[in-house]
CSV table of C-alpha atoms and ligand atoms in Angstrom, one decimal:
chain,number,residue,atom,x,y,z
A,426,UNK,CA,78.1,99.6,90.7
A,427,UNK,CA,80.0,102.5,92.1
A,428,UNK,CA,81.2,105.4,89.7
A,429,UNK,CA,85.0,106.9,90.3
A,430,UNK,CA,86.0,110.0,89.5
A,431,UNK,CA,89.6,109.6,87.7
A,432,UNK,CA,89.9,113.6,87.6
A,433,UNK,CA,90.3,113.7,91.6
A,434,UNK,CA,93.3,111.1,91.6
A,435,UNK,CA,94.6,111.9,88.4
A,436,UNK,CA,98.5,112.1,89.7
A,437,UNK,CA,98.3,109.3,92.0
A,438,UNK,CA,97.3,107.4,88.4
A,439,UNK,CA,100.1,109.0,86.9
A,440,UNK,CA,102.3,107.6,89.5
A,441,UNK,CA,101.0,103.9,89.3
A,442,UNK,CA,101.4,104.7,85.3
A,443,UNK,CA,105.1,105.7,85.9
A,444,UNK,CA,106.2,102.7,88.2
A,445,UNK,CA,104.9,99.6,86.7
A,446,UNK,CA,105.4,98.1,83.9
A,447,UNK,CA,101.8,97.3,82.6
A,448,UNK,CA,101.2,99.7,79.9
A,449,UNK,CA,104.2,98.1,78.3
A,450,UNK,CA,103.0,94.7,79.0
A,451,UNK,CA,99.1,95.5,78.0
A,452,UNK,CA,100.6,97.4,74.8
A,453,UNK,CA,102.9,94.1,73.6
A,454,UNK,CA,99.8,91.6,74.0
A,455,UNK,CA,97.3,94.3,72.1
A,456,UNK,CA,100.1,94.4,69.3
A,457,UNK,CA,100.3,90.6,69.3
A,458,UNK,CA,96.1,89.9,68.8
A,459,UNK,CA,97.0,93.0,66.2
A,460,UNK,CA,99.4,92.1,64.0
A,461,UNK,CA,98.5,92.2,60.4
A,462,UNK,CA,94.9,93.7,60.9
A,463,UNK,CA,96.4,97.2,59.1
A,464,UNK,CA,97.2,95.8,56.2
A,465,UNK,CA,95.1,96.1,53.4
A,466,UNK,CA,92.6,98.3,55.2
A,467,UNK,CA,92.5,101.7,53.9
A,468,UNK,CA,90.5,103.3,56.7
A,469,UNK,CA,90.8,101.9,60.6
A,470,UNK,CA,88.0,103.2,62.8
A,471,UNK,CA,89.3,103.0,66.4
A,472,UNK,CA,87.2,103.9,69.7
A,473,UNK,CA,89.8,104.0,73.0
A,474,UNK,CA,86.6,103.7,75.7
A,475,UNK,CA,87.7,105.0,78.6
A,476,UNK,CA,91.0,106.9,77.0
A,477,UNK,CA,91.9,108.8,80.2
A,478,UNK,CA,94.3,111.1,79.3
A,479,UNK,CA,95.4,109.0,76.2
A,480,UNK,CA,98.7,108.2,77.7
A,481,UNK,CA,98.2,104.5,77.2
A,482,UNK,CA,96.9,104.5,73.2
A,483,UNK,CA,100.2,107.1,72.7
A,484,UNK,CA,101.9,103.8,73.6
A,485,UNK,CA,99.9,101.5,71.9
A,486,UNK,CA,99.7,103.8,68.9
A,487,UNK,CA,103.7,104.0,68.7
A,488,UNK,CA,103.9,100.1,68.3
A,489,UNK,CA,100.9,99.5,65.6
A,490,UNK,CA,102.7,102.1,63.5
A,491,UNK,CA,99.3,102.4,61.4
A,492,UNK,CA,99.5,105.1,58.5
A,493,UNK,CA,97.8,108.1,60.0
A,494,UNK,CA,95.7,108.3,56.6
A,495,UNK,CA,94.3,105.0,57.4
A,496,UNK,CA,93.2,105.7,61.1
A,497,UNK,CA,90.2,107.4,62.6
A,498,UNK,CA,90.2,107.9,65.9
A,499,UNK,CA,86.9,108.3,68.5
A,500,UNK,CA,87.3,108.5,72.2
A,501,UNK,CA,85.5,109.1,75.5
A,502,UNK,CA,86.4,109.6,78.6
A,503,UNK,CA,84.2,110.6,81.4
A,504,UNK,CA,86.5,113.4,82.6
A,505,UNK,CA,86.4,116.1,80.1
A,506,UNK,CA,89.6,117.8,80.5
A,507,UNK,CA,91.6,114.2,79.9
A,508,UNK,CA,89.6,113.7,76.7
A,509,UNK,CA,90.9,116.7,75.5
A,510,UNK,CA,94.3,115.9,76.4
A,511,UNK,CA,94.1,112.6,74.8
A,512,UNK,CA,92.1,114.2,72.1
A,513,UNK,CA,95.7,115.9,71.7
A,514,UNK,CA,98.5,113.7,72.4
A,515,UNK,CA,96.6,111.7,70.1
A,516,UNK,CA,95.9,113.5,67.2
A,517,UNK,CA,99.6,113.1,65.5
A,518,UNK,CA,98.6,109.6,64.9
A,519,UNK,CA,95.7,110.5,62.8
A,520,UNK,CA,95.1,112.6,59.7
A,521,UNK,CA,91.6,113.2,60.3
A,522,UNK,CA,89.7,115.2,62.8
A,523,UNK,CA,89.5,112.9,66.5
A,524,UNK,CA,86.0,112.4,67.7
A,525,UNK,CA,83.8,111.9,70.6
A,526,UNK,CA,81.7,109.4,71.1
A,527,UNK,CA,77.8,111.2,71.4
A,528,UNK,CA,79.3,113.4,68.9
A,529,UNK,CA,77.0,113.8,65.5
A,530,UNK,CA,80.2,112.6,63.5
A,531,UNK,CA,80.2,109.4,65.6
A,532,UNK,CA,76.5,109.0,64.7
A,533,UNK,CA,77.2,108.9,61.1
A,534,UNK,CA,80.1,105.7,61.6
A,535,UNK,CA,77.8,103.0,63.4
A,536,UNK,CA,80.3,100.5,63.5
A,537,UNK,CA,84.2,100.3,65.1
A,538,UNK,CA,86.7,98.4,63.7
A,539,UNK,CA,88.7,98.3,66.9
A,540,UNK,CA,87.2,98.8,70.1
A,541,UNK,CA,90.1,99.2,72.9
A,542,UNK,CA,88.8,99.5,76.5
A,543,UNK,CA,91.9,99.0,78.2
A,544,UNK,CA,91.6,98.5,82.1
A,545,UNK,CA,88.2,100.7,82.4
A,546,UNK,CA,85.2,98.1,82.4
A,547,UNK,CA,85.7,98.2,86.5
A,548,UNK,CA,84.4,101.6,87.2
A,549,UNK,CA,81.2,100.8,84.4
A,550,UNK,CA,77.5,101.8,86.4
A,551,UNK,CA,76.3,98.8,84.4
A,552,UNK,CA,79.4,96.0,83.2
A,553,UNK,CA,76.1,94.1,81.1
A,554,UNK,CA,74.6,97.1,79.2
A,555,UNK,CA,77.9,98.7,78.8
A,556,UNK,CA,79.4,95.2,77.2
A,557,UNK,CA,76.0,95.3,74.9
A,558,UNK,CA,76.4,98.8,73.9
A,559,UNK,CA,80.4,98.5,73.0
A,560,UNK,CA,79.6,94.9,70.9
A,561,UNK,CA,76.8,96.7,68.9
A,562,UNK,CA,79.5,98.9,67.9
A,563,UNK,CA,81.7,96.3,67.1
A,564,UNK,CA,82.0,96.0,63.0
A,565,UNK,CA,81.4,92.5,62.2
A,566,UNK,CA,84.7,91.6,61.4
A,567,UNK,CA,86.6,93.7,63.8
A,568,UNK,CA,87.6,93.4,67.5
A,569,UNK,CA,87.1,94.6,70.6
A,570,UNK,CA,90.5,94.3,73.1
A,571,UNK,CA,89.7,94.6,77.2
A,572,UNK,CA,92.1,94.2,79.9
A,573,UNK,CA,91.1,93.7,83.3
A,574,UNK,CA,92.7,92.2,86.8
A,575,UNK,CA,90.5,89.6,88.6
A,576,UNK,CA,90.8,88.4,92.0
A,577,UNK,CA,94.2,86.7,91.9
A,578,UNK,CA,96.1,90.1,90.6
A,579,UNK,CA,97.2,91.5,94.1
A,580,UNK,CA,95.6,95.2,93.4
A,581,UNK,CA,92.4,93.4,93.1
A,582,UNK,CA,93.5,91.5,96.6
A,583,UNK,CA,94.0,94.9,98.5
A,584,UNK,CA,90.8,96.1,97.2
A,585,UNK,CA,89.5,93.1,99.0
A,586,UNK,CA,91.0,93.6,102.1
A,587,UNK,CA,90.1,97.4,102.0
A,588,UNK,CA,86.7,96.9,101.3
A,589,UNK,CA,86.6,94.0,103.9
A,590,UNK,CA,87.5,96.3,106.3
A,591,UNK,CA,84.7,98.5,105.3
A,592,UNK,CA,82.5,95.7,105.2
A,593,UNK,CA,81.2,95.6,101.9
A,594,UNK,CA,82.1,93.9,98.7
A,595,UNK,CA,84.3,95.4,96.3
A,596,UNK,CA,81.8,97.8,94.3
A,597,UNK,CA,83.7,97.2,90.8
A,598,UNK,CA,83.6,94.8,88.4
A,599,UNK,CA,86.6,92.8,87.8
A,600,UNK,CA,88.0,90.6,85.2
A,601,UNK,CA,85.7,87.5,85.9
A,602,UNK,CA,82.5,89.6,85.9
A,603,UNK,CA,83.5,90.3,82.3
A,604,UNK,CA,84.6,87.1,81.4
A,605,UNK,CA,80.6,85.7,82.6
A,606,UNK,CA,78.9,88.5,80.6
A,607,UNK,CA,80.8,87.8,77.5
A,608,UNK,CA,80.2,84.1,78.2
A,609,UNK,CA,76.4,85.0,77.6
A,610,UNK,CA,77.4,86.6,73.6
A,611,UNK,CA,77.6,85.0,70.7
A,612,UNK,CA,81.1,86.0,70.4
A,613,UNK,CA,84.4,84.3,70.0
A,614,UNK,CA,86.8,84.6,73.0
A,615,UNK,CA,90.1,84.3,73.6
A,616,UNK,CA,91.8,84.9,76.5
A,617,UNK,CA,95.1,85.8,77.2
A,618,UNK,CA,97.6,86.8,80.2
A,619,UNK,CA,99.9,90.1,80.8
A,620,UNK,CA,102.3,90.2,83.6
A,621,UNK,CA,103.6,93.2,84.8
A,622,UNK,CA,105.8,94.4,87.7
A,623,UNK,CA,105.0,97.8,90.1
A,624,UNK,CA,108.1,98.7,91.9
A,625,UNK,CA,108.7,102.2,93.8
A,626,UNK,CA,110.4,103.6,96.3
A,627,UNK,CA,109.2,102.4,99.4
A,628,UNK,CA,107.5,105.4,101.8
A,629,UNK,CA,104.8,105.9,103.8
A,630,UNK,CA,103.4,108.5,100.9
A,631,UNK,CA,104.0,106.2,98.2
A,632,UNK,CA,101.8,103.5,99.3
A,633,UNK,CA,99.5,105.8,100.5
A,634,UNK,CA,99.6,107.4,96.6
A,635,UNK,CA,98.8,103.8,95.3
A,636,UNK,CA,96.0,103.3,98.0
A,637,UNK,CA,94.2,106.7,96.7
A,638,UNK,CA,94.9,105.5,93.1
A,639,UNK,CA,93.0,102.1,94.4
A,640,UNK,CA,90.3,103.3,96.7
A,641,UNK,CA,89.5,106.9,95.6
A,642,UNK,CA,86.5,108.7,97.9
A,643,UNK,CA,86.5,105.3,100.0
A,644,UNK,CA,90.2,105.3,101.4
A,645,UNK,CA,89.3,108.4,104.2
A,646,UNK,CA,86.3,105.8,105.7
A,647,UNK,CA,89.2,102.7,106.1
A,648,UNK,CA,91.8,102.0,109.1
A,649,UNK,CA,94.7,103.6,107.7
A,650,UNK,CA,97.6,101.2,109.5
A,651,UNK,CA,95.6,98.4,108.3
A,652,UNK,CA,95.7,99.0,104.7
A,653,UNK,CA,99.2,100.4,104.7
A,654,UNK,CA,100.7,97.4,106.2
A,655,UNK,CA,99.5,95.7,103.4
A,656,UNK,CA,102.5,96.7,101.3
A,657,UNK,CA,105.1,94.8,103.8
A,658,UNK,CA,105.2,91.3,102.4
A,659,UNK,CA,106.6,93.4,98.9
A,660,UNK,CA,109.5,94.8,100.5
A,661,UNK,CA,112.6,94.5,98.6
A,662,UNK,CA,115.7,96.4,100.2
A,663,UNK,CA,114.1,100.0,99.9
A,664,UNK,CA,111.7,99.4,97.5
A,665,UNK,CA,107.8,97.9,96.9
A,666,UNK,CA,108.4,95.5,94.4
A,667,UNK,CA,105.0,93.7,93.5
A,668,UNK,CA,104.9,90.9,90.1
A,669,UNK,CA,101.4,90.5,88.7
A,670,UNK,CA,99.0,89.9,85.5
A,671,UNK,CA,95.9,91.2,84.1
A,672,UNK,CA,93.3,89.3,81.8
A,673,UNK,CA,93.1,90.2,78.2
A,674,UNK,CA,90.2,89.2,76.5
A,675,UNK,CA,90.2,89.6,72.3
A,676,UNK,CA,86.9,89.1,71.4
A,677,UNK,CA,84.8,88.8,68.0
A,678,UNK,CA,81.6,88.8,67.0
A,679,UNK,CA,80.5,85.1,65.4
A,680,UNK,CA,78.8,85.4,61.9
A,681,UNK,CA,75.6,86.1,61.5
A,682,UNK,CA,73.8,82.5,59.8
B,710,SAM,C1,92.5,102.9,85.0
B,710,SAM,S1,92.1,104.2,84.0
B,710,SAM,C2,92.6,103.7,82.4
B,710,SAM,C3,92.8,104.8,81.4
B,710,SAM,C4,93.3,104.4,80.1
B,710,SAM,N1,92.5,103.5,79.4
B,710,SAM,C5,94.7,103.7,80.3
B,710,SAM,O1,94.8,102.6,79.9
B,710,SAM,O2,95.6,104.4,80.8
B,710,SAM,C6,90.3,104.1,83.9
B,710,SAM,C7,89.6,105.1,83.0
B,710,SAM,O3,88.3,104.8,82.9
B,710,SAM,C8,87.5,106.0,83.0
B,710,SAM,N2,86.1,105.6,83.4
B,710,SAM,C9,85.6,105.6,84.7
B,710,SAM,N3,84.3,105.3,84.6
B,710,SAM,C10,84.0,105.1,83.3
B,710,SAM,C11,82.8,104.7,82.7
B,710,SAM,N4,81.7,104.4,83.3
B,710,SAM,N5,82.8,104.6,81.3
B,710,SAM,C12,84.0,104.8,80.6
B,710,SAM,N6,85.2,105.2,81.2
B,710,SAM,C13,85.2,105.3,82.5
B,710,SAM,C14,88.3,106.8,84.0
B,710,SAM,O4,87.9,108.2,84.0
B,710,SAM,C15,89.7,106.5,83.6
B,710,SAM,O5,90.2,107.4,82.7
């Protein structure tokens, strides 16, 4: 599938970030499949795949509230310079040093006892080998927390119509792709909705800043009336006001007979 380069549209990101309410939805349901998993365990081994600039696990961080003796951190994130700005915003959460994953130190800790991939497994070259790779990390008794839209969240629908216009499929994975591979694990599932509202101020730039979040490279190749159109039906006085969800999946690995 198609790579995307999150360094290029790094503030139109920021501004989807800023406007909706999703993190905040995504951070309540990871908190929910979380609750109780700290206690007791004197070291947590976390790896945020796909950590961007570590804006969201700040978030999620803040909630769990996990003593920062107990929690190791490991992240990776395709664009250098936001791993090292997650590396640290998030090192006040951890008493020990943050890794990368590749990194000799990761090497020597096979095993994760939380795997967070939170809205990334879209822009993976290979969704199947990627899934196999994050579940061989996965420590037996821990758990591996993806979100991801599928084709009824209404970013996923103007990807469609973008890419229609194009006329090609949408080169990403999306929630349901996931949910197929998984299917093929021995793992238990279970599924769970977030809904979350984006709402900004309604101008030609905005939309157009959502758009580039959305379509990247691809956006200067499609009609752009077409796509900014689009936005209309979510018109509310003089705002975009668009109500959603997202798929979480919580999955663990079954015991081994
Ligand atoms: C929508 S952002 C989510 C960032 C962060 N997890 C969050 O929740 O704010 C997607 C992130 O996935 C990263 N990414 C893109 N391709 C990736 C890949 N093949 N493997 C891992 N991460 C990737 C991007 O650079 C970007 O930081």
């Amino acid at each position: 599938m198609a790579t995307k380069d999150f360094g290029v549209i790094e503030t139109d990101y920021a501004f989807f970030m800023s406007h909706a309410t999703e993190a905040k939805s995504d951070v309540e349901e990871y908190a929910r499949k979380l609750v109780g998993f700290g206690n007791g365990r004197s070291d947590i081994h976390l790896l945020d795949f796909g950590c961007g600039t570590g804006e969201f696990s700040r978030q999620l961080l803040d909630a769990l509230a996990w003593p920062k003796a107990s929690l190791y951190l490991t992240l990776f994130e395709p664009v250098d310079h936001q791993q090292e700005i997650a590396a640290k915003r998030l090192s006040c959460y951890s008493d020990h040093a943050i890794a990368s994953l590749g990194e000799a130190s990761y090497d020597q800790r096979p095993t994760f006892d939380v795997i967070l991939s939170n809205h990334v497994l879209y822009y993976a070259e290979n969704l199947g080998q990627t899934i196999d790779q994050l579940l061989e990390r996965l420590h037996p008794e821990g758990k591996m927390l993806l979100a991801m839209a599928g084709h009824e969240n209404a970013l996923i629908k103007l990807w469609k119509v973008g890419f229609d216009l194009l006329n090609q499929p949408i080169p990403y994975y999306v929630a349901e792709d996931v949910a197929e591979n998984l299917a093929s694990h021995d793992v238990r599932i279970e599924m769970s909705l977030s809904h979350y509202q984006l709402r900004f101020p309604d101008s030609e730039e905005n939309r157009w800043k959502i758009l580039r979040f959305l379509f990247g490279d691809y956006l200067r190749k499609i009609p752009r009336e077409e796509l900014l159109q689009e936005f209309d039906p979510y018109v509310e006085d003089d705002h975009i006001a668009i109500n959603t969800f997202s798929e979480h999946f919580l999955v663990e690995l079954n015991a081994k007979a």
